[in-house]
PDB file of C-alpha atoms in Angstrom:
ATOM      1  CA  MET H  22       0.000   0.000   0.000  1.00  0.00           C
ATOM      2  CA  SER H  23       1.455   3.392  -0.977  1.00  0.00           C
ATOM      3  CA  PRO H  24       1.769   6.222   1.568  1.00  0.00           C
ATOM      4  CA  SER H  25      -1.016   8.088  -0.183  1.00  0.00           C
ATOM      5  CA  THR H  26      -3.465   5.270   0.457  1.00  0.00           C
ATOM      6  CA  THR H  27      -2.395   4.436   4.007  1.00  0.00           C
ATOM      7  CA  PRO H  28      -5.347   5.145   6.318  1.00  0.00           C
ATOM      8  CA  THR H  29      -4.656   7.797   8.940  1.00  0.00           C
ATOM      9  CA  SER H  30      -7.555   6.808  11.176  1.00  0.00           C
ATOM     10  CA  LYS H  31     -10.077   4.036  11.504  1.00  0.00           C
ATOM     11  CA  THR H  32     -13.241   4.177   9.446  1.00  0.00           C
ATOM     12  CA  ARG H  33     -16.151   5.852  11.220  1.00  0.00           C
ATOM     13  CA  LEU H  34     -18.823   3.212  11.609  1.00  0.00           C
ATOM     14  CA  ASP H  35     -21.598   5.758  11.114  1.00  0.00           C
ATOM     15  CA  THR H  36     -20.391   6.326   7.557  1.00  0.00           C
ATOM     16  CA  VAL H  37     -20.697   2.611   6.806  1.00  0.00           C
ATOM     17  CA  PHE H  38     -23.558   1.553   9.065  1.00  0.00           C
ATOM     18  CA  THR H  39     -26.113   4.141   8.070  1.00  0.00           C
ATOM     19  CA  PRO H  40     -29.581   3.989   9.699  1.00  0.00           C
ATOM     20  CA  ALA H  41     -30.990   2.387   6.545  1.00  0.00           C
ATOM     21  CA  TYR H  42     -28.230  -0.228   6.449  1.00  0.00           C
ATOM     22  CA  VAL H  43     -28.615  -0.987  10.166  1.00  0.00           C
ATOM     23  CA  ALA H  44     -32.364  -1.459   9.649  1.00  0.00           C
ATOM     24  CA  HIS H  45     -31.645  -3.802   6.727  1.00  0.00           C
ATOM     25  CA  LEU H  46     -29.191  -5.842   8.798  1.00  0.00           C
ATOM     26  CA  ASN H  47     -31.597  -6.102  11.703  1.00  0.00           C
ATOM     27  CA  GLN H  48     -34.287  -7.410   9.375  1.00  0.00           C
ATOM     28  CA  LYS H  49     -31.951 -10.078   7.988  1.00  0.00           C
ATOM     29  CA  LEU H  50     -30.276 -11.015  11.276  1.00  0.00           C
ATOM     30  CA  ALA H  51     -33.657 -11.467  12.961  1.00  0.00           C
ATOM     31  CA  HIS H  52     -34.010 -14.771  11.059  1.00  0.00           C
ATOM     32  CA  LEU H  53     -30.682 -16.185  12.294  1.00  0.00           C
ATOM     33  CA  GLU H  54     -29.918 -18.159  15.432  1.00  0.00           C
ATOM     34  CA  PRO H  55     -27.720 -16.302  17.965  1.00  0.00           C
ATOM     35  CA  GLN H  56     -24.595 -18.327  17.164  1.00  0.00           C
ATOM     36  CA  LYS H  57     -24.947 -17.376  13.487  1.00  0.00           C
ATOM     37  CA  ILE H  58     -25.362 -13.720  14.483  1.00  0.00           C
ATOM     38  CA  ILE H  59     -22.198 -14.014  16.556  1.00  0.00           C
ATOM     39  CA  GLU H  60     -20.314 -15.581  13.665  1.00  0.00           C
ATOM     40  CA  TRP H  61     -21.511 -12.810  11.327  1.00  0.00           C
ATOM     41  CA  ALA H  62     -20.229 -10.196  13.779  1.00  0.00           C
ATOM     42  CA  ILE H  63     -16.859 -11.922  14.163  1.00  0.00           C
ATOM     43  CA  VAL H  64     -16.202 -12.029  10.413  1.00  0.00           C
ATOM     44  CA  SER H  65     -17.745  -8.621   9.656  1.00  0.00           C
ATOM     45  CA  LEU H  66     -16.835  -6.164  12.404  1.00  0.00           C
ATOM     46  CA  PRO H  67     -13.441  -4.682  13.254  1.00  0.00           C
ATOM     47  CA  ASN H  68     -12.058  -4.376  16.796  1.00  0.00           C
ATOM     48  CA  LEU H  69     -14.845  -6.517  18.244  1.00  0.00           C
ATOM     49  CA  TYR H  70     -15.064  -7.187  22.007  1.00  0.00           C
ATOM     50  CA  GLN H  71     -17.528  -8.614  24.487  1.00  0.00           C
ATOM     51  CA  THR H  72     -18.483  -6.481  27.488  1.00  0.00           C
ATOM     52  CA  THR H  73     -19.815  -8.650  30.270  1.00  0.00           C
ATOM     53  CA  ALA H  74     -20.450  -8.840  34.001  1.00  0.00           C
ATOM     54  CA  PHE H  75     -20.727 -12.633  33.574  1.00  0.00           C
ATOM     55  CA  GLY H  76     -24.478 -12.875  33.904  1.00  0.00           C
ATOM     56  CA  LEU H  77     -26.176 -15.848  32.284  1.00  0.00           C
ATOM     57  CA  THR H  78     -26.675 -14.191  28.894  1.00  0.00           C
ATOM     58  CA  GLY H  79     -23.080 -13.007  28.741  1.00  0.00           C
ATOM     59  CA  LEU H  80     -21.903 -16.506  29.618  1.00  0.00           C
ATOM     60  CA  VAL H  81     -24.010 -18.026  26.825  1.00  0.00           C
ATOM     61  CA  ILE H  82     -22.498 -15.548  24.360  1.00  0.00           C
ATOM     62  CA  LEU H  83     -19.036 -16.420  25.682  1.00  0.00           C
ATOM     63  CA  ASP H  84     -19.727 -20.125  25.142  1.00  0.00           C
ATOM     64  CA  MET H  85     -21.037 -19.500  21.619  1.00  0.00           C
ATOM     65  CA  ILE H  86     -17.980 -17.407  20.736  1.00  0.00           C
ATOM     66  CA  SER H  87     -15.815 -20.290  21.953  1.00  0.00           C
ATOM     67  CA  LYS H  88     -17.682 -22.701  19.676  1.00  0.00           C
ATOM     68  CA  VAL H  89     -17.294 -20.365  16.691  1.00  0.00           C
ATOM     69  CA  SER H  90     -13.587 -20.004  17.511  1.00  0.00           C
ATOM     70  CA  LYS H  91     -13.169 -23.785  17.504  1.00  0.00           C
ATOM     71  CA  GLU H  92     -15.053 -24.117  14.212  1.00  0.00           C
ATOM     72  CA  HIS H  93     -12.790 -21.540  12.580  1.00  0.00           C
ATOM     73  CA  ALA H  94      -9.704 -23.354  13.879  1.00  0.00           C
ATOM     74  CA  GLN H  95     -11.023 -26.641  12.483  1.00  0.00           C
ATOM     75  CA  GLN H  96     -11.665 -25.020   9.106  1.00  0.00           C
ATOM     76  CA  GLN H  97      -8.101 -23.751   9.105  1.00  0.00           C
ATOM     77  CA  ARG H  98      -6.852 -27.292   9.759  1.00  0.00           C
ATOM     78  CA  ASP H  99      -8.996 -28.609   6.915  1.00  0.00           C
ATOM     79  CA  ARG H 100      -7.524 -26.067   4.503  1.00  0.00           C
ATOM     80  CA  GLN H 101      -3.946 -27.060   5.256  1.00  0.00           C
ATOM     81  CA  ARG H 102      -2.109 -29.064   2.660  1.00  0.00           C
ATOM     82  CA  GLY H 103       0.611 -31.614   3.271  1.00  0.00           C
ATOM     83  CA  PRO H 104       1.295 -32.964   6.805  1.00  0.00           C
ATOM     84  CA  LYS H 105      -1.440 -31.954   9.193  1.00  0.00           C
ATOM     85  CA  GLU H 106      -0.363 -29.787  12.098  1.00  0.00           C
ATOM     86  CA  ASP H 107      -2.331 -28.742  15.102  1.00  0.00           C
ATOM     87  CA  VAL H 108      -3.757 -25.240  14.850  1.00  0.00           C
ATOM     88  CA  ALA H 109      -4.152 -23.357  18.094  1.00  0.00           C
ATOM     89  CA  VAL H 110      -7.692 -22.385  19.018  1.00  0.00           C
ATOM     90  CA  ASN H 111      -7.683 -18.663  19.696  1.00  0.00           C
ATOM     91  CA  HIS H 112     -10.762 -17.238  21.404  1.00  0.00           C
ATOM     92  CA  LEU H 113     -11.720 -14.690  18.773  1.00  0.00           C
ATOM     93  CA  VAL H 114     -13.387 -12.004  20.936  1.00  0.00           C
ATOM     94  CA  PRO H 115     -11.599 -10.527  23.972  1.00  0.00           C
ATOM     95  CA  LEU H 116     -13.587  -9.730  27.131  1.00  0.00           C
ATOM     96  CA  ILE H 117     -14.055  -6.430  28.957  1.00  0.00           C
ATOM     97  CA  PHE H 118     -15.140  -6.669  32.598  1.00  0.00           C
ATOM     98  CA  VAL H 119     -15.867  -3.492  34.578  1.00  0.00           C
ATOM     99  CA  ASP H 120     -15.060  -4.242  38.215  1.00  0.00           C
ATOM    100  CA  THR H 121     -17.141  -1.675  40.104  1.00  0.00           C
ATOM    101  CA  LEU H 122     -15.439  -2.697  43.399  1.00  0.00           C
ATOM    102  CA  TYR H 123     -18.919  -3.579  44.688  1.00  0.00           C
ATOM    103  CA  HIS H 124     -19.420  -6.894  42.904  1.00  0.00           C
ATOM    104  CA  PHE H 125     -20.165 -10.057  44.855  1.00  0.00           C
ATOM    105  CA  ASP H 126     -17.067 -12.151  45.562  1.00  0.00           C
ATOM    106  CA  GLU H 127     -18.745 -14.907  43.544  1.00  0.00           C
ATOM    107  CA  THR H 128     -18.856 -12.635  40.481  1.00  0.00           C
ATOM    108  CA  ILE H 129     -15.158 -11.756  40.705  1.00  0.00           C
ATOM    109  CA  GLU H 130     -14.245 -15.425  41.055  1.00  0.00           C
ATOM    110  CA  LEU H 131     -16.460 -16.361  38.113  1.00  0.00           C
ATOM    111  CA  ALA H 132     -14.927 -13.690  35.861  1.00  0.00           C
ATOM    112  CA  HIS H 133     -11.482 -15.245  36.159  1.00  0.00           C
ATOM    113  CA  ARG H 134     -12.760 -18.845  36.177  1.00  0.00           C
ATOM    114  CA  ALA H 135     -14.818 -18.361  33.006  1.00  0.00           C
ATOM    115  CA  ALA H 136     -12.033 -16.517  31.172  1.00  0.00           C
ATOM    116  CA  LYS H 137      -9.631 -19.343  32.010  1.00  0.00           C
ATOM    117  CA  HIS H 138     -12.178 -22.022  31.084  1.00  0.00           C
ATOM    118  CA  TYR H 139     -12.635 -20.563  27.581  1.00  0.00           C
ATOM    119  CA  GLY H 140      -9.098 -19.262  27.096  1.00  0.00           C
ATOM    120  CA  ALA H 141     -10.540 -15.784  26.546  1.00  0.00           C
ATOM    121  CA  PRO H 142      -8.373 -12.668  26.936  1.00  0.00           C
ATOM    122  CA  LEU H 143      -9.793 -10.700  29.884  1.00  0.00           C
ATOM    123  CA  HIS H 144      -9.411  -6.933  30.324  1.00  0.00           C
ATOM    124  CA  VAL H 145     -10.478  -5.700  33.780  1.00  0.00           C
ATOM    125  CA  TYR H 146     -11.206  -2.016  34.363  1.00  0.00           C
ATOM    126  CA  LYS H 147     -11.882  -0.374  37.723  1.00  0.00           C
ATOM    127  CA  PRO H 148     -12.881   3.160  38.796  1.00  0.00           C
ATOM    128  CA  GLN H 149     -10.156   5.685  38.014  1.00  0.00           C
ATOM    129  CA  ALA H 150      -7.126   5.348  40.340  1.00  0.00           C
ATOM    130  CA  CYS H 151      -8.959   3.035  42.766  1.00  0.00           C
ATOM    131  CA  GLU H 152      -8.036  -0.534  43.619  1.00  0.00           C
ATOM    132  CA  ASP H 153     -10.582  -1.321  46.327  1.00  0.00           C
ATOM    133  CA  ARG H 154     -13.788  -0.078  47.964  1.00  0.00           C
ATOM    134  CA  GLN H 155     -12.012   1.729  50.773  1.00  0.00           C
ATOM    135  CA  GLU H 156      -9.922   3.761  48.370  1.00  0.00           C
ATOM    136  CA  PHE H 157     -13.016   4.631  46.335  1.00  0.00           C
ATOM    137  CA  GLU H 158     -15.000   5.679  49.414  1.00  0.00           C
ATOM    138  CA  ASN H 159     -12.098   7.745  50.783  1.00  0.00           C
ATOM    139  CA  LYS H 160     -12.214   9.758  47.562  1.00  0.00           C
ATOM    140  CA  ASN H 161     -15.952   9.895  46.929  1.00  0.00           C
ATOM    141  CA  GLY H 162     -17.730   9.213  50.206  1.00  0.00           C
ATOM    142  CA  GLU H 163     -19.664   6.251  51.530  1.00  0.00           C
ATOM    143  CA  ARG H 164     -22.918   4.926  50.061  1.00  0.00           C
ATOM    144  CA  LEU H 165     -22.585   7.124  46.993  1.00  0.00           C
ATOM    145  CA  TRP H 166     -25.095   4.856  45.220  1.00  0.00           C
ATOM    146  CA  GLU H 167     -27.737   6.226  47.618  1.00  0.00           C
ATOM    147  CA  THR H 168     -26.705   9.868  47.883  1.00  0.00           C
ATOM    148  CA  GLU H 169     -25.735  10.438  44.243  1.00  0.00           C
ATOM    149  CA  PRO H 170     -26.755   7.404  42.160  1.00  0.00           C
ATOM    150  CA  ASP H 171     -25.979   8.960  38.771  1.00  0.00           C
ATOM    151  CA  ILE H 172     -22.550  10.075  39.959  1.00  0.00           C
ATOM    152  CA  TYR H 173     -21.963   6.574  41.333  1.00  0.00           C
ATOM    153  CA  ASP H 174     -22.941   4.972  38.015  1.00  0.00           C
ATOM    154  CA  TYR H 175     -20.672   7.304  36.113  1.00  0.00           C
ATOM    155  CA  LEU H 176     -17.641   6.727  38.341  1.00  0.00           C
ATOM    156  CA  VAL H 177     -17.827   2.957  38.768  1.00  0.00           C
ATOM    157  CA  LYS H 178     -19.302   1.871  35.437  1.00  0.00           C
ATOM    158  CA  VAL H 179     -19.552   4.476  32.693  1.00  0.00           C
ATOM    159  CA  GLU H 180     -16.101   6.065  32.995  1.00  0.00           C
ATOM    160  CA  PRO H 181     -14.198   2.749  33.317  1.00  0.00           C
ATOM    161  CA  ALA H 182     -16.094   1.299  30.359  1.00  0.00           C
ATOM    162  CA  ARG H 183     -15.392   4.341  28.210  1.00  0.00           C
ATOM    163  CA  ARG H 184     -11.712   4.201  29.213  1.00  0.00           C
ATOM    164  CA  ALA H 185     -11.650   0.550  28.126  1.00  0.00           C
ATOM    165  CA  TYR H 186     -13.173   1.421  24.750  1.00  0.00           C
ATOM    166  CA  GLU H 187     -10.559   4.114  24.188  1.00  0.00           C
ATOM    167  CA  ASP H 188      -7.574   2.071  25.433  1.00  0.00           C
ATOM    168  CA  LEU H 189      -8.522  -0.976  23.373  1.00  0.00           C
ATOM    169  CA  ASP H 190      -9.781   0.914  20.316  1.00  0.00           C
ATOM    170  CA  VAL H 191     -13.157  -0.844  20.523  1.00  0.00           C
ATOM    171  CA  GLN H 192     -15.414  -0.346  17.516  1.00  0.00           C
ATOM    172  CA  ALA H 193     -18.075  -2.944  18.252  1.00  0.00           C
ATOM    173  CA  TYR H 194     -19.061  -5.053  21.229  1.00  0.00           C
ATOM    174  CA  PHE H 195     -21.452  -7.774  22.311  1.00  0.00           C
ATOM    175  CA  THR H 196     -23.855  -7.016  25.155  1.00  0.00           C
ATOM    176  CA  GLY H 197     -25.979  -9.377  27.259  1.00  0.00           C
ATOM    177  CA  ARG H 198     -29.227  -7.436  26.866  1.00  0.00           C
ATOM    178  CA  ARG H 199     -32.473  -9.192  25.933  1.00  0.00           C
ATOM    179  CA  ARG H 200     -35.999  -7.964  25.222  1.00  0.00           C
ATOM    180  CA  SER H 201     -37.562 -10.255  27.810  1.00  0.00           C
ATOM    181  CA  GLN H 202     -35.722  -8.323  30.520  1.00  0.00           C
ATOM    182  CA  ASN H 203     -38.295  -5.566  29.921  1.00  0.00           C
ATOM    183  CA  GLY H 204     -37.756  -1.947  30.978  1.00  0.00           C
ATOM    184  CA  ASP H 205     -35.562  -0.046  28.541  1.00  0.00           C
ATOM    185  CA  ARG H 206     -34.618  -3.331  26.893  1.00  0.00           C
ATOM    186  CA  ALA H 207     -38.086  -4.416  25.777  1.00  0.00           C
ATOM    187  CA  ALA H 208     -37.679  -3.292  22.160  1.00  0.00           C
ATOM    188  CA  ILE H 209     -33.919  -3.468  21.545  1.00  0.00           C
ATOM    189  CA  PRO H 210     -32.809  -4.500  18.049  1.00  0.00           C
ATOM    190  CA  ILE H 211     -30.034  -6.991  17.388  1.00  0.00           C
ATOM    191  CA  ILE H 212     -27.572  -4.299  16.373  1.00  0.00           C
ATOM    192  CA  GLU H 213     -27.502  -0.653  17.416  1.00  0.00           C
ATOM    193  CA  LEU H 214     -25.288   2.197  16.289  1.00  0.00           C
ATOM    194  CA  ASP H 215     -24.338   4.264  19.330  1.00  0.00           C
ATOM    195  CA  ASN H 216     -23.820   7.826  18.128  1.00  0.00           C
ATOM    196  CA  THR H 217     -23.650   9.269  21.658  1.00  0.00           C
ATOM    197  CA  VAL H 218     -19.922   8.548  21.703  1.00  0.00           C
ATOM    198  CA  SER H 219     -17.217   9.634  19.305  1.00  0.00           C
ATOM    199  CA  PRO H 220     -16.231   7.701  17.333  1.00  0.00           C
ATOM    200  CA  PRO H 221     -19.535   5.796  17.214  1.00  0.00           C
ATOM    201  CA  MET H 222     -19.669   2.122  18.142  1.00  0.00           C
ATOM    202  CA  LEU H 223     -21.887  -0.824  17.306  1.00  0.00           C
ATOM    203  CA  LYS H 224     -23.678  -2.766  20.043  1.00  0.00           C
ATOM    204  CA  ILE H 225     -24.540  -6.360  19.214  1.00  0.00           C
ATOM    205  CA  ASN H 226     -27.449  -7.821  21.203  1.00  0.00           C
ATOM    206  CA  ALA H 227     -27.052 -11.329  19.834  1.00  0.00           C
ATOM    207  CA  LEU H 228     -29.533 -12.937  22.236  1.00  0.00           C
ATOM    208  CA  ALA H 229     -32.104 -10.146  22.056  1.00  0.00           C
ATOM    209  CA  SER H 230     -34.918 -12.546  21.157  1.00  0.00           C
ATOM    210  CA  TRP H 231     -34.250 -15.169  23.857  1.00  0.00           C
ATOM    211  CA  ASP H 232     -36.066 -15.365  27.180  1.00  0.00           C
ATOM    212  CA  TYR H 233     -34.639 -16.369  30.555  1.00  0.00           C
ATOM    213  CA  ASP H 234     -35.756 -19.992  30.359  1.00  0.00           C
ATOM    214  CA  THR H 235     -34.084 -20.450  26.982  1.00  0.00           C
ATOM    215  CA  VAL H 236     -30.847 -18.953  28.300  1.00  0.00           C
ATOM    216  CA  TRP H 237     -30.934 -21.125  31.416  1.00  0.00           C
ATOM    217  CA  ALA H 238     -31.638 -24.265  29.371  1.00  0.00           C
ATOM    218  CA  TYR H 239     -28.606 -23.527  27.170  1.00  0.00           C
ATOM    219  CA  VAL H 240     -26.402 -23.066  30.248  1.00  0.00           C
ATOM    220  CA  GLN H 241     -27.468 -26.429  31.636  1.00  0.00           C
ATOM    221  CA  CYS H 242     -27.287 -28.339  28.354  1.00  0.00           C
ATOM    222  CA  ASN H 243     -23.822 -27.022  27.489  1.00  0.00           C
ATOM    223  CA  ASP H 244     -22.215 -27.136  30.955  1.00  0.00           C
ATOM    224  CA  VAL H 245     -21.585 -23.401  30.919  1.00  0.00           C
ATOM    225  CA  PRO H 246     -19.946 -22.172  34.152  1.00  0.00           C
ATOM    226  CA  TYR H 247     -22.223 -19.792  36.035  1.00  0.00           C
ATOM    227  CA  ASN H 248     -22.503 -17.770  39.218  1.00  0.00           C
ATOM    228  CA  PRO H 249     -23.490 -19.937  42.224  1.00  0.00           C
ATOM    229  CA  LEU H 250     -25.755 -17.100  43.364  1.00  0.00           C
ATOM    230  CA  ILE H 251     -28.128 -18.168  40.573  1.00  0.00           C
ATOM    231  CA  ASP H 252     -28.910 -21.276  42.621  1.00  0.00           C
ATOM    232  CA  LYS H 253     -29.875 -19.005  45.539  1.00  0.00           C
ATOM    233  CA  GLY H 254     -32.516 -17.133  43.549  1.00  0.00           C
ATOM    234  CA  TYR H 255     -30.433 -14.305  42.071  1.00  0.00           C
ATOM    235  CA  LYS H 256     -31.461 -14.279  38.405  1.00  0.00           C
ATOM    236  CA  SER H 257     -29.807 -10.933  37.585  1.00  0.00           C
ATOM    237  CA  ILE H 258     -26.660 -10.063  39.498  1.00  0.00           C
ATOM    238  CA  GLY H 259     -25.104  -6.614  39.832  1.00  0.00           C
ATOM    239  CA  ASP H 260     -23.564  -4.777  42.765  1.00  0.00           C
ATOM    240  CA  VAL H 261     -24.087  -6.178  46.261  1.00  0.00           C
ATOM    241  CA  HIS H 262     -26.068  -3.149  47.446  1.00  0.00           C
ATOM    242  CA  SER H 263     -28.531  -3.159  44.548  1.00  0.00           C
ATOM    243  CA  THR H 264     -29.151  -6.870  44.018  1.00  0.00           C
ATOM    244  CA  GLN H 265     -31.674  -9.125  45.737  1.00  0.00           C
ATOM    245  CA  PRO H 266     -33.049 -12.575  44.937  1.00  0.00           C
ATOM    246  CA  THR H 267     -35.957 -12.610  42.509  1.00  0.00           C
ATOM    247  CA  ARG H 268     -39.357 -13.513  43.959  1.00  0.00           C
ATOM    248  CA  PRO H 269     -41.653 -16.092  42.355  1.00  0.00           C
ATOM    249  CA  GLY H 270     -43.567 -14.552  39.465  1.00  0.00           C
ATOM    250  CA  GLU H 271     -41.245 -11.561  39.101  1.00  0.00           C
ATOM    251  CA  ASN H 272     -39.291 -10.615  35.993  1.00  0.00           C
ATOM    252  CA  GLU H 273     -35.669 -11.711  36.189  1.00  0.00           C
ATOM    253  CA  ARG H 274     -34.431  -8.128  36.739  1.00  0.00           C
ATOM    254  CA  ASP H 275     -36.954  -7.200  39.435  1.00  0.00           C
ATOM    255  CA  GLY H 276     -34.352  -7.998  42.062  1.00  0.00           C
ATOM    256  CA  ARG H 277     -32.199  -5.125  40.776  1.00  0.00           C
ATOM    257  CA  TRP H 278     -32.780  -1.702  42.378  1.00  0.00           C
ATOM    258  CA  ARG H 279     -35.912  -3.023  44.066  1.00  0.00           C
ATOM    259  CA  GLY H 280     -38.349  -0.250  44.914  1.00  0.00           C
ATOM    260  CA  GLN H 281     -36.620   2.270  42.640  1.00  0.00           C
ATOM    261  CA  ALA H 282     -37.710   3.685  39.304  1.00  0.00           C
ATOM    262  CA  LYS H 283     -34.498   2.454  37.752  1.00  0.00           C
ATOM    263  CA  THR H 284     -33.804  -0.286  35.224  1.00  0.00           C
ATOM    264  CA  GLU H 285     -30.301   0.485  33.922  1.00  0.00           C
ATOM    265  CA  CYS H 286     -26.925   1.162  35.540  1.00  0.00           C
ATOM    266  CA  GLY H 287     -25.760   3.827  33.104  1.00  0.00           C
ATOM    267  CA  LEU H 288     -23.745   1.731  30.675  1.00  0.00           C
ATOM    268  CA  HIS H 289     -26.546   1.908  28.117  1.00  0.00           C
ATOM    269  CA  LYS H 290     -27.530   5.506  28.695  1.00  0.00           C
ATOM    270  CA  ASP H 291     -26.307   8.563  26.801  1.00  0.00           C
ATOM    271  CA  TYR H 292     -22.586   8.763  27.606  1.00  0.00           C
ATOM    272  CA  LEU H 293     -22.223  12.450  26.780  1.00  0.00           C
ATOM    273  CA  ARG H 294     -25.119  13.388  29.061  1.00  0.00           C
ATOM    274  CA  MET H 295     -23.727  11.227  31.856  1.00  0.00           C
ATOM    275  CA  ARG H 296     -20.316  12.848  31.536  1.00  0.00           C
ATOM    276  CA  SER H 297     -21.744  16.370  31.308  1.00  0.00           C
ATOM    277  CA  SER H 298     -23.907  15.770  34.374  1.00  0.00           C
ATOM    278  CA  TYR H 299     -20.934  14.438  36.309  1.00  0.00           C
ATOM    279  CA  LEU H 300     -18.651  17.344  35.385  1.00  0.00           C
ATOM    280  CA  ALA H 301     -21.325  19.910  36.304  1.00  0.00           C
ATOM    281  CA  ALA H 302     -21.858  18.259  39.688  1.00  0.00           C
ATOM    282  CA  LYS H 303     -18.102  18.122  40.269  1.00  0.00           C
ATOM    283  CA  LYS H 304     -17.800  21.842  39.496  1.00  0.00           C
ATOM    284  CA  ARG H 305     -20.626  22.719  41.903  1.00  0.00           C
ATOM    285  CA  LYS H 306     -19.069  20.625  44.626  1.00  0.00           C
ATOM    286  CA  ALA H 307     -15.686  22.326  44.171  1.00  0.00           C
ATOM    287  CA  ALA H 308     -17.334  25.751  44.382  1.00  0.00           C
ATOM    288  CA  LEU H 309     -19.183  24.825  47.573  1.00  0.00           C
ATOM    289  CA  THR H 310     -16.036  23.386  49.115  1.00  0.00           C
ATOM    290  CA  ALA H 311     -14.106  26.552  48.315  1.00  0.00           C
ATOM    291  CA  SER H 312     -16.807  28.685  49.942  1.00  0.00           C
ATOM    292  CA  GLY H 313     -16.848  26.555  53.074  1.00  0.00           C
ATOM    293  CA  THR H 314     -20.385  25.315  52.436  1.00  0.00           C
ATOM    294  CA  GLU H 315     -21.178  21.661  52.939  1.00  0.00           C
ATOM    295  CA  PRO H 316     -21.055  20.209  49.388  1.00  0.00           C
ATOM    296  CA  VAL H 317     -24.221  18.529  48.215  1.00  0.00           C
ATOM    297  CA  MET H 318     -24.195  17.324  44.616  1.00  0.00           C
ATOM    298  CA  GLU H 319     -27.617  17.449  43.008  1.00  0.00           C
ATOM    299  CA  VAL H 320     -27.743  15.736  39.661  1.00  0.00           C
ATOM    300  CA  GLU H 321     -30.692  15.525  37.334  1.00  0.00           C
ATOM    301  CA  PRO H 322     -31.561  11.916  36.454  1.00  0.00           C
ATOM    302  CA  VAL H 323     -30.109  10.963  33.096  1.00  0.00           C
ATOM    303  CA  PRO H 324     -32.698   9.631  30.631  1.00  0.00           C
ATOM    304  CA  SER H 325     -32.035   6.382  28.844  1.00  0.00           C
ATOM    305  CA  SER H 326     -30.663   6.581  25.330  1.00  0.00           C
TER     306      SER H 326
END
């Protein structure tokens, strides 16, 4: 390639995946099984990752990616000529895990156990310059999820995730969201173009059409490692302070933020609004501190994207 044709930056996905093209793809992908959707994404999308907190849906996607990776390795073996040599099976989609510092111990253990089980590269991101809860609370105060929930979400989830996307040059990623989880997820398409960040990224909701029972059946039939808290009634598992077992007859995510008008943690909200809200609150707090007034950050709730 000559210097004149050498790309100086990666292609903006919004110039390739126009709204009309995304709609066309969603129509076509809707007829495919999730593993075929995953394979399409692997062969079609650059800089593809999987973001996961190792819930059941994320684990199913991880298992399916492993199967696709093995199939591709087998195809490579079949194409070889002459003496057959073993071809290493490389897990084709690296993992991003945002450690909020408030996960259950079982979740942290599972993250490393599952990554090792599948041979998947694991990138762990934590809140900026914090290694543990005590360090985070020394900087930001205790029970921030109660006093300033949007600030909490930004600091422990949104900012680390965005830092991961920038560090790793992520252009597309798998999520574990499904329509049967209701709330803001009830009408999600299989692929979404997120224009709230720059450069834009593609979200792939490969299991969007599956319900909880189908996911759980796959886990059992395929010996997928899972969080032992599932066996104690926790169908959807987040931070320790916002997660309770699900009651009979409830939706799987009803144990999250019980009693609150909240269905998302911030990772799937408008990033720019989250960041702007955080910076404004930080500025107000600094002004109050400088004046000797007790700082109280008041942040408007951030609407879902």
